[in-house]
C-alpha atoms as one frame of an Amber mdcrd trajectory, in Angstrom:
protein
   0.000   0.000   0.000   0.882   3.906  -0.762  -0.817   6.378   0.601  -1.175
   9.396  -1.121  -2.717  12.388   1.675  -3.730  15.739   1.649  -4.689  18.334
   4.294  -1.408  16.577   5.747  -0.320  20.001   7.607  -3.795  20.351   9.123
  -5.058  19.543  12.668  -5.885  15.989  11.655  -3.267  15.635   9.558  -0.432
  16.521  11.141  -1.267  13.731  13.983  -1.587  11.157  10.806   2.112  11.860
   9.508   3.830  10.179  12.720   1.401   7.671  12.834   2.245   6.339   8.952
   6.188   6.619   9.938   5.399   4.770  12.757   3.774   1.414  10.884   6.052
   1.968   7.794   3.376   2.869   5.550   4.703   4.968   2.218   2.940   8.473
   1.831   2.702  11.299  -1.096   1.694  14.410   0.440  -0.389  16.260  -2.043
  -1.025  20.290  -1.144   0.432  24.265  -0.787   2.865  23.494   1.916   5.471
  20.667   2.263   4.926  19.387   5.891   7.941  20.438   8.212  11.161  17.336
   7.627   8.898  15.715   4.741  10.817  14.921   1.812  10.832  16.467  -1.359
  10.281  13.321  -3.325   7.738  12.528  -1.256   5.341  15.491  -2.193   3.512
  17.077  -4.777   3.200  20.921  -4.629  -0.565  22.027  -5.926  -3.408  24.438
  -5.312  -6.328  21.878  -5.091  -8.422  25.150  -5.321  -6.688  25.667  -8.765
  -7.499  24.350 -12.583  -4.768  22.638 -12.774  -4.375  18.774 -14.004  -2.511
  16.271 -11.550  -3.009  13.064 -13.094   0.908  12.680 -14.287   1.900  13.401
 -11.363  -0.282  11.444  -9.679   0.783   8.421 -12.536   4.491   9.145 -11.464
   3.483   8.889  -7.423   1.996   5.525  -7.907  -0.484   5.585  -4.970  -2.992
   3.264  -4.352  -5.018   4.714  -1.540  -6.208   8.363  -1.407  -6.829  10.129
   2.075  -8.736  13.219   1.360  -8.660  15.626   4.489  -7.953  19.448   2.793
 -11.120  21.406   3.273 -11.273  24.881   4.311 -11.777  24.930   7.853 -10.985
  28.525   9.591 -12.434  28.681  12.738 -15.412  30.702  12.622 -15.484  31.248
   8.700 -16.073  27.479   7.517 -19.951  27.154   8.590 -21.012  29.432   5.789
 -17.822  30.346   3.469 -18.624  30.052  -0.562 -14.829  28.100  -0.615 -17.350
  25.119   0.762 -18.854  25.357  -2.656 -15.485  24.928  -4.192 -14.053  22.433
  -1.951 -16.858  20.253  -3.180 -15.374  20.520  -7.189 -12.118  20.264  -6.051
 -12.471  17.350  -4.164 -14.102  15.394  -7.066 -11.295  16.548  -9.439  -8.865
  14.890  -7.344 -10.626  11.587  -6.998 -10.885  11.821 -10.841  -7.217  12.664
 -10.882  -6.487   9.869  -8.849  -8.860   7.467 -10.199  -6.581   8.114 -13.737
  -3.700   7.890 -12.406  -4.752   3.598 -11.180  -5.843   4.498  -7.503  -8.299
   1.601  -5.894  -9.467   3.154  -2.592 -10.445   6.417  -1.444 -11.611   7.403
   2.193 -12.958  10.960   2.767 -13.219  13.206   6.000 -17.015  14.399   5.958
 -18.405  15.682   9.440 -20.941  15.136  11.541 -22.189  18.397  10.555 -24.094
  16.445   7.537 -26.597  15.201  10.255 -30.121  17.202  11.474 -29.322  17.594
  14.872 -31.672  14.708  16.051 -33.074  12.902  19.710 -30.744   9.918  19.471
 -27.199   9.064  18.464 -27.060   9.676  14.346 -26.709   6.384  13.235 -24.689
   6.572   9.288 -27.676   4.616   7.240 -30.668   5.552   9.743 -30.068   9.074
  10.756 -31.345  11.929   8.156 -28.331  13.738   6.462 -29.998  17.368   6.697
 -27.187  19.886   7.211 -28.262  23.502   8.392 -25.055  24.992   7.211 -23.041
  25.625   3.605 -20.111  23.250   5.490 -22.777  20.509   6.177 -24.860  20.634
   2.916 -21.283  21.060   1.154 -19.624  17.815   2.954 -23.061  16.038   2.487
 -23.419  16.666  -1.678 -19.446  15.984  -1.861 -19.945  12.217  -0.251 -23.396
  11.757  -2.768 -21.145  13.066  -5.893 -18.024  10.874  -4.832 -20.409   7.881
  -4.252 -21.727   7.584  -7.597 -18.433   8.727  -9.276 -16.223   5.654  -7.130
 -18.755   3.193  -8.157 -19.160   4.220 -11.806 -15.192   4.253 -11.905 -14.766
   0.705  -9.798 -12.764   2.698  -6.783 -14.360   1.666  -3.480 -15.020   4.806
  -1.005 -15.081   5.170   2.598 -16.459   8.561   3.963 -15.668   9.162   7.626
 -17.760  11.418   9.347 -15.699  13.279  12.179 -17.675  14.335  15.141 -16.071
  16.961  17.170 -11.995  16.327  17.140 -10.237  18.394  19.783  -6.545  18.254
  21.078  -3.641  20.171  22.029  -2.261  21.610  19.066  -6.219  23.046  18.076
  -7.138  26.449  17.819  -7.501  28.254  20.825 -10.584  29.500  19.673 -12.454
  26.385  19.641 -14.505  25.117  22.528 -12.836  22.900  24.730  -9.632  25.852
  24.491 -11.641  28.466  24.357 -13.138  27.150  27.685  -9.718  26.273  29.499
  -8.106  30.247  28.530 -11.422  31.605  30.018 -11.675  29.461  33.145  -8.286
  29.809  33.742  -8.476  34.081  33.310  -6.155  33.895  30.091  -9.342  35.167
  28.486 -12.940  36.810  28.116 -15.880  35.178  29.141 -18.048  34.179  26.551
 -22.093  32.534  25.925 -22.696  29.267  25.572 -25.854  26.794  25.696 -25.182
  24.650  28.596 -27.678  22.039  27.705 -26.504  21.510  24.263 -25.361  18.219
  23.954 -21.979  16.955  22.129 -19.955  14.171  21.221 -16.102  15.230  21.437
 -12.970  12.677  20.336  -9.135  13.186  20.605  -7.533  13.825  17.550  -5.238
  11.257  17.689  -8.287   8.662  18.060  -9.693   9.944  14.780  -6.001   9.596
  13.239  -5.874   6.284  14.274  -9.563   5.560  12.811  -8.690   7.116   9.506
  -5.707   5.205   9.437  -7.926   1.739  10.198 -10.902   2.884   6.862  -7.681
   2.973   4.913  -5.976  -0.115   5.776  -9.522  -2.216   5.881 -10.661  -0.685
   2.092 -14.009  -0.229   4.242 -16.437   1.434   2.148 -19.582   2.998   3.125
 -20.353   5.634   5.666 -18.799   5.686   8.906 -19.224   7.701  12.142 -15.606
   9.193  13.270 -16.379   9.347  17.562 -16.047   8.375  20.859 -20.058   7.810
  21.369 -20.859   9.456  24.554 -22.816  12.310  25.470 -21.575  15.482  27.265
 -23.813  18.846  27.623 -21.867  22.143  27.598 -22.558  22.399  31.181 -20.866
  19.230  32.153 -18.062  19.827  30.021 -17.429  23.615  31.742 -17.626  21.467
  35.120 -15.009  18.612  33.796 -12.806  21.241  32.888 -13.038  23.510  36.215
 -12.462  20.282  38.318  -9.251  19.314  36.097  -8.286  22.923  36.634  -9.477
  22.789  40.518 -11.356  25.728  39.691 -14.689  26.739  40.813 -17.194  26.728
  38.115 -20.252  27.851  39.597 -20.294  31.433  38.902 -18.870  30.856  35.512
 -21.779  29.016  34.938 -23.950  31.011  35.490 -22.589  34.335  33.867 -22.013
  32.560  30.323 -25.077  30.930  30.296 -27.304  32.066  27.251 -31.025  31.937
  26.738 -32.297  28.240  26.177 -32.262  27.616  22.577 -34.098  24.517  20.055
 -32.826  21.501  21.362 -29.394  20.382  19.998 -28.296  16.756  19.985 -25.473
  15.551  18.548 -23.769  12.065  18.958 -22.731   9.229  16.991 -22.758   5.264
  17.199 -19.521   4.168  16.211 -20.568   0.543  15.964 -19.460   0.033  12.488
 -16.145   1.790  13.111 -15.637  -0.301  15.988 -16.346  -3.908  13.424 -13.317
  -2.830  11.885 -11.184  -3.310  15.586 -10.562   0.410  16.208 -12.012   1.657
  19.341 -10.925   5.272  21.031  -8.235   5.086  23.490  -8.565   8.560  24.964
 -11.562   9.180  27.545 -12.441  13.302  27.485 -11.518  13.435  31.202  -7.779
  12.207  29.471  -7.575  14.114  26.429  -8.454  17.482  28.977  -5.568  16.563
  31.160  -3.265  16.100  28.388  -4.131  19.782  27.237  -3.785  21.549  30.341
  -0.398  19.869  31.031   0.675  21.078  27.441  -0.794  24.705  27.906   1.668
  27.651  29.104   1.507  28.640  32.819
C-alpha cells in the first residue's frame, strides 16, 4: 500500500504523519505546503483550489489509496464560506485525478455536521443527512457526488464522518480551548448553551480511525467518535475540576437563553467492526491539554 494524503499540515493531519512513519506505511503528500522534515520526493506541490491537471503526477506517485482531508476549515469562517462550494469541485477533481492515475481506494473526511441535529445518536444509514449549514450541505453533496463517481469508476469509497476532534495543538478558539483560557483568566468570558449536547474525540483517536478505513478498504459511511454524550454544562464542570477551579459562577454568567434543542452524537458501531475503538476518555484528552498549555 501507498498512501497518497492531503490536508497533511492540518489539525488531523499533522497527527496522521507520525502515525504512517510509525507502521512503515509509504505516503505522497499532495497540497500548498510541504509538511515540516517531509521529503521532497515525497510530495507534490498544488493548489487543489486551482485548474490545474494532476493526473501525471499522480501516474508518477503511484499511490494506491487516497486520504482526502484538505477542506477549508478557519475557525469561525467554515460554517457558511462560498470556498465550501469549491471544496466540493475540487475534491471530485482529485478523486478523478487519482482514479486516472490507477488508484483503488479512497476514504474521505465528511463531518458530523451532515446530520439534522436529532433525539438519538445519528446512526450513518438511519439518521437523516440534513445539514443547516453551507459546510454541512457542502460535505453532504461531496460524499453523494463521490459515491456515484467511485462506483461508476470501480474505486471503493469510505467517507468518515468526524464528530467533534479536539486536542492540544487546536485552535484556541475552539470550545474545549476556548473554555480552558477563560476558566483559567487567560481570556474573556463568553455565551454558551449549557444544555446543548456533544460528542467530542481526541484527535489522535480519529487519526488512528482514519488510518484503520484505509488499511480495511471499508467502504460505506462511517461515524468518526467516541459515542458518549456530554452537555456544555458538564463539560465547563469537567474542565473547572481538572483545573481545581470553581465553576459555579462561571456558569452562570455565560449561560445564554435556552435555545431549540441540539443533539449531537454518533454510534460508532461500524467503526468499531473494523477493531478500532478510542483510546482517549475526554476526562484524558483534557488533562493532556492543560499539562501542554503555558503557565
Amino acid at each position: 500500500m501507498k498512501l497518497m494524503l492531503t490536508g497533511a499540515t492540518g489539525f488531523v493531519g499533522s497527527q496522521l504523519l507520525p502515525l504512517l512513519a510509525e507502521q512503515g506505511i509509504s505516503v505522497v503528500v499532495v497540497g500548498r505546503t510541504k509538511p515540516a522534515g517531509f521529503a521532497s520526493s515525497q510530495f507534490i506541490q498544488a493548489d487543489l483550489l486551482a485548474e490545474q491537471s494532476l493526473t501525471e503526477q499522480f501516474q508518477a506517485a503511484g499511490c494506491s489509496h487516497l486520504l482526502h482531508l484538505a477542506w477549508q476549515v478557519e475557525h469561525g469562517k467554515f460554517w457558511s464560506s462560498l470556498d465550501n462550494v469549491a471544496w466540493i469541485y475540487a475534491s471530485v477533481r482529485l478523486v478523478d485525478a487519482f482514479a486516472r492515475a490507477g488508484g483503488r481506494h479512497v476514504v474521505v473526511a465528511g463531518s458530523c455536521a451532515e446530520y439534522s441535529k436529532s433525539a438519538g445518536p445519528c446512526d450513518e444509514y438511519l439518521t437523516a443527512t440534513r445539514a443547516d449549514t453551507l459546510y454541512g450541505t457542502a460535505k453532504d453533496a461531496t460524499h453523494q457526488l463521490l459515491r456515484h463517481y467511485c462506483a461508476q469508476h470501480q474505486l471503493s469509497l469510505g467517507w468518515a464522518r468526524l464528530f467533534l476532534p479536539y486536542g492540544a495543538t487546536e485552535d484556541r478558539r475552539k470550545i474545549i480551548s476556548a473554555l480552558l483560557d477563560a476558566l483559567g483568566n487567560k481570556a474573556p468570558l463568553f455565551k454558551v448553551q449549557l444544555h446543548h449536547i456533544r460528542d467530542f474525540i481526541h484527535v489522535s483517536d480519529v487519526a488512528r480511525a482514519l488510518l484503520t478505513l484505509v488499511k480495511k478498504q471499508a467502504e460505506g459511511s462511517f461515524n468518526v467518535c467516541f459515542g458518549q454524550a456530554i452537555s456544555i454544562q458538564q463539560l465547563i464542570e469537567l474542565a473547572g475540576r481538572l483545573l481545581q477551579i470553581d465553576t459555579t459562577a462561571f456558569i452562570r454568567a455565560s449561560s445564554e437563553q435556552p435555545a431549540q434543542e441540539s443533539y449531537l452524537i454518533g454510534n460508532n458501531q461500524r467503526l468499531a467492526a473494523l477493531g478500532w475503538s478510542p483510546q482517549i476518555t475526554l476526562e484524558q484528552g483534557i488533562k493532556k491539554m492543560i499539562s501542554r498549555r503555558p503557565h
